[in-house]
Tab-separated table of C-alpha atoms in Angstrom:
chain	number	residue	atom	x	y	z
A	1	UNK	CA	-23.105	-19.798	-152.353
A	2	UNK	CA	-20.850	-18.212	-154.921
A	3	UNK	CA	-17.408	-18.655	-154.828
A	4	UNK	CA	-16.269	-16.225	-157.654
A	5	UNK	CA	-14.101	-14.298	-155.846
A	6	UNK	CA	-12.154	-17.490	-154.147
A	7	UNK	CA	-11.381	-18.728	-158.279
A	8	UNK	CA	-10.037	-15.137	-158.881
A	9	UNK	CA	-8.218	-14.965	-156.096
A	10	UNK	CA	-6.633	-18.024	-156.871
A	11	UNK	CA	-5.512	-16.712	-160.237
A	12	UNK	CA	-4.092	-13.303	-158.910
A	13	UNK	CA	-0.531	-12.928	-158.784
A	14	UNK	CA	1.141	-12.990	-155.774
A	15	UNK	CA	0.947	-9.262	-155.776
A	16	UNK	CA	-2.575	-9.113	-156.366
A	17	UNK	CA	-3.642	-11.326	-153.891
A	18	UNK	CA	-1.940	-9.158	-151.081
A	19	UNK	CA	-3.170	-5.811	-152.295
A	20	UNK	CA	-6.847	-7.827	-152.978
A	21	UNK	CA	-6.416	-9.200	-149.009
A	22	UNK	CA	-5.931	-5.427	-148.083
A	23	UNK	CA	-8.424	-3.577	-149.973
A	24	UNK	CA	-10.936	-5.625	-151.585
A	25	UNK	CA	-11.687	-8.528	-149.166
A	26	UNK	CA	-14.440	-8.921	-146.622
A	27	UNK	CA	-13.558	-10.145	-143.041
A	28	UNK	CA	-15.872	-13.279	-143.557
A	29	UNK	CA	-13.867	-13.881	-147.270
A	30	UNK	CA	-10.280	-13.862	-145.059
A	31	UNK	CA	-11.247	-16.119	-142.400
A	32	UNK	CA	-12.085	-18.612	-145.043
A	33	UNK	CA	-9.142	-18.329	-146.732
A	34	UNK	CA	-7.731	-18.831	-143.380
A	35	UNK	CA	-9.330	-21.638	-143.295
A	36	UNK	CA	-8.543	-22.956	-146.337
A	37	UNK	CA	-4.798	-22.365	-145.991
A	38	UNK	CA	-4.770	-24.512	-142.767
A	39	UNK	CA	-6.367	-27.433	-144.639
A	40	UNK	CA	-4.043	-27.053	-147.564
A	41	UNK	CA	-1.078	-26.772	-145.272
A	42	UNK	CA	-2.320	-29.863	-143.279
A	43	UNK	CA	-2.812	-31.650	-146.632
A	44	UNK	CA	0.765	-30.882	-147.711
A	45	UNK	CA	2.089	-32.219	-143.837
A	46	UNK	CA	0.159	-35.437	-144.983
A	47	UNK	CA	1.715	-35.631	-148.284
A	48	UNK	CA	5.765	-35.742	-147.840
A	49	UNK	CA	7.903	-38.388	-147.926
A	50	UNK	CA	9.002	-39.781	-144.099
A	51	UNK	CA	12.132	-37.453	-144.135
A	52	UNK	CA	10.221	-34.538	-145.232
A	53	UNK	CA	7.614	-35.066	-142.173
A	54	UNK	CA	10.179	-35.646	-139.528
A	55	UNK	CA	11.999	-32.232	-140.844
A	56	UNK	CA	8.542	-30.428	-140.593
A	57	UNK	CA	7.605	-31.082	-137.464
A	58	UNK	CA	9.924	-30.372	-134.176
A	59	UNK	CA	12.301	-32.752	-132.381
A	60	UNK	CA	11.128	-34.584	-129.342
A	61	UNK	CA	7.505	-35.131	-130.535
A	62	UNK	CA	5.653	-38.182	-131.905
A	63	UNK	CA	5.593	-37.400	-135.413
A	64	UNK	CA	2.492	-40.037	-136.983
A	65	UNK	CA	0.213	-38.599	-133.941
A	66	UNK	CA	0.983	-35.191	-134.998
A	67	UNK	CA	0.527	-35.502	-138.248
A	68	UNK	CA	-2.964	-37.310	-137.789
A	69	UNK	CA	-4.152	-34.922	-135.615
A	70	UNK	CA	-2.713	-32.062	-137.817
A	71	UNK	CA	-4.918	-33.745	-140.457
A	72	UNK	CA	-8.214	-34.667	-137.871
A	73	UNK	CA	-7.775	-30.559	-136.595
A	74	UNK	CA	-7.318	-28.801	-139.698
A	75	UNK	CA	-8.787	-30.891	-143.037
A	76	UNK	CA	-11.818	-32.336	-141.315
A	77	UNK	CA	-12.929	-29.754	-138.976
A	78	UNK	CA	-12.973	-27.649	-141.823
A	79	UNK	CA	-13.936	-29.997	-145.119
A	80	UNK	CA	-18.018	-29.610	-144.550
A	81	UNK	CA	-17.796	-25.781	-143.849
A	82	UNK	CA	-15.153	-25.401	-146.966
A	83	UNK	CA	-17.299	-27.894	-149.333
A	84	UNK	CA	-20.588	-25.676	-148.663
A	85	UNK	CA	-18.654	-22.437	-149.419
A	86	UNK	CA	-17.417	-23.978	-152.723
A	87	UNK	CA	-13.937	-24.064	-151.890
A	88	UNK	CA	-13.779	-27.705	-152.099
A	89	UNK	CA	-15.301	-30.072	-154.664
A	90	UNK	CA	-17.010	-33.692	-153.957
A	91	UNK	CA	-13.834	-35.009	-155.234
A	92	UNK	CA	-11.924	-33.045	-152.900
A	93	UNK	CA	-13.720	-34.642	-150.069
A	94	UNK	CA	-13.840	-38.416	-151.012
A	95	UNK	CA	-10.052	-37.953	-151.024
A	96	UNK	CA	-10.225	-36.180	-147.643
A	97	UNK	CA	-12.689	-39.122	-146.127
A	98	UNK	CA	-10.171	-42.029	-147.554
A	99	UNK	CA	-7.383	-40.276	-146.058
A	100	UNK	CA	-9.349	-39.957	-142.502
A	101	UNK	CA	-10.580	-43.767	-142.554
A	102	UNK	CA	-7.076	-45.190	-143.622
A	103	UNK	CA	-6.002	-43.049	-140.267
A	104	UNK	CA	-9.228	-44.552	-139.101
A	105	UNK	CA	-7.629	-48.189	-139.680
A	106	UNK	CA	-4.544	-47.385	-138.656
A	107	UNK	CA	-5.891	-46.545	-135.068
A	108	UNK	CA	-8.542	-49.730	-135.028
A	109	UNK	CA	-5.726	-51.967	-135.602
A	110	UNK	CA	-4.722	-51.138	-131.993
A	111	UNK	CA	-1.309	-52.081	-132.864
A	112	UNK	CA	0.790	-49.453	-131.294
A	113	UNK	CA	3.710	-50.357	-133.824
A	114	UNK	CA	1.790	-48.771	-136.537
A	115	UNK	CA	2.462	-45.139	-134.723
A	116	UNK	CA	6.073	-45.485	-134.642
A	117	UNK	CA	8.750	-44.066	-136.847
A	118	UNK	CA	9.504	-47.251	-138.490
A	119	UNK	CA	5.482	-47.341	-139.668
A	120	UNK	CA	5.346	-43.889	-140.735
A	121	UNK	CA	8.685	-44.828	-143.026
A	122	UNK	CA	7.258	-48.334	-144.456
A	123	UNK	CA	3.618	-49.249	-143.107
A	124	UNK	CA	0.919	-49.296	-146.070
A	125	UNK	CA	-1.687	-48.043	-144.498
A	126	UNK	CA	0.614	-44.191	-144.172
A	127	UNK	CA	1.990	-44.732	-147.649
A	128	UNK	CA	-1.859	-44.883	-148.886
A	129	UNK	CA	-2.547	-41.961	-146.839
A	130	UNK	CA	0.345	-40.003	-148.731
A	131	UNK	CA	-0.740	-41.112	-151.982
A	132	UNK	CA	-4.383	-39.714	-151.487
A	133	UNK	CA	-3.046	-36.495	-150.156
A	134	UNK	CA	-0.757	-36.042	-153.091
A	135	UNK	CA	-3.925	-36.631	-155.322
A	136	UNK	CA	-6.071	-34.271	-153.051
A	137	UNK	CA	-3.255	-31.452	-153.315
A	138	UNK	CA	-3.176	-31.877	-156.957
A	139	UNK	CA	-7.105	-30.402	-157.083
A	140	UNK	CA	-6.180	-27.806	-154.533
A	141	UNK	CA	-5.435	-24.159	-155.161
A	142	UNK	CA	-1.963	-23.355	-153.187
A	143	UNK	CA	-3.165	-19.529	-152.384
A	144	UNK	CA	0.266	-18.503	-151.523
């Protein structure tokens, strides 16, 4: 599948893209950059420090569960259906698989202690998953 007009979206201004979304763009073209924006944004979730996740996210929920089913909901639902529209490279994917199977680890451990607040701030296993996210939104386009 071509993906032509995905790159020149991505290049557009932000003025450009809007009046592009309004006039130029199939239905089928804006649900996958629906899409794409809701693995980006999940991505970006993934990617901040501790006291940038606890601000994103509201009070009075568990944070690490939230942001790994943020990340199971949004980046791998959609990673196969974005890859085979060319929206996401190979590379973009191994990143998104070693984020998934350190959140993968994280649960096998059964340790409950690694989905606290405390883990989130200073557990490995989340600080790898940050680090591969940053990577991963360093290839992405931010189609804002």
């Amino acid at each position: 599948m071509n993906n032509n007009w995905f790159i020149e979206y991505c290049n557009m201004s932000k003025d450009e893209k809007e009046l592009y979304r309004e006039f130029e763009m199939d239905d089928s073209n804006k649900m996958k950059l629906q899409t794409y924006k809701r693995l980006y944004n999940a991505v970006t979730l993934m990617s901040l420090d501790y006291k940038q996740q606890i601000a994103a996210l509201p009070q009075g929920i568990p944070v690490p569960d939230e942001i790994a089913l943020t990340f199971d909901d949004e980046a791998i639902a959609f990673m196969e259906t974005l890859y085979k529209n060319n929206m996401l490279s190979t590379n973009d994917c191994v990143l998104i698989k070693k984020i998934d199977n350190k959140l993968l680890e994280i649960g096998e451990k059964q340790d409950e202690d690694l989905w606290t607040l405390y883990a989130l701030e200073h557990s490995k296993l989340w600080e790898e998953c940050r680090k591969y996210a940053r990577l991963l939104l360093s290839s992405l386009h931010n189609i804002e």
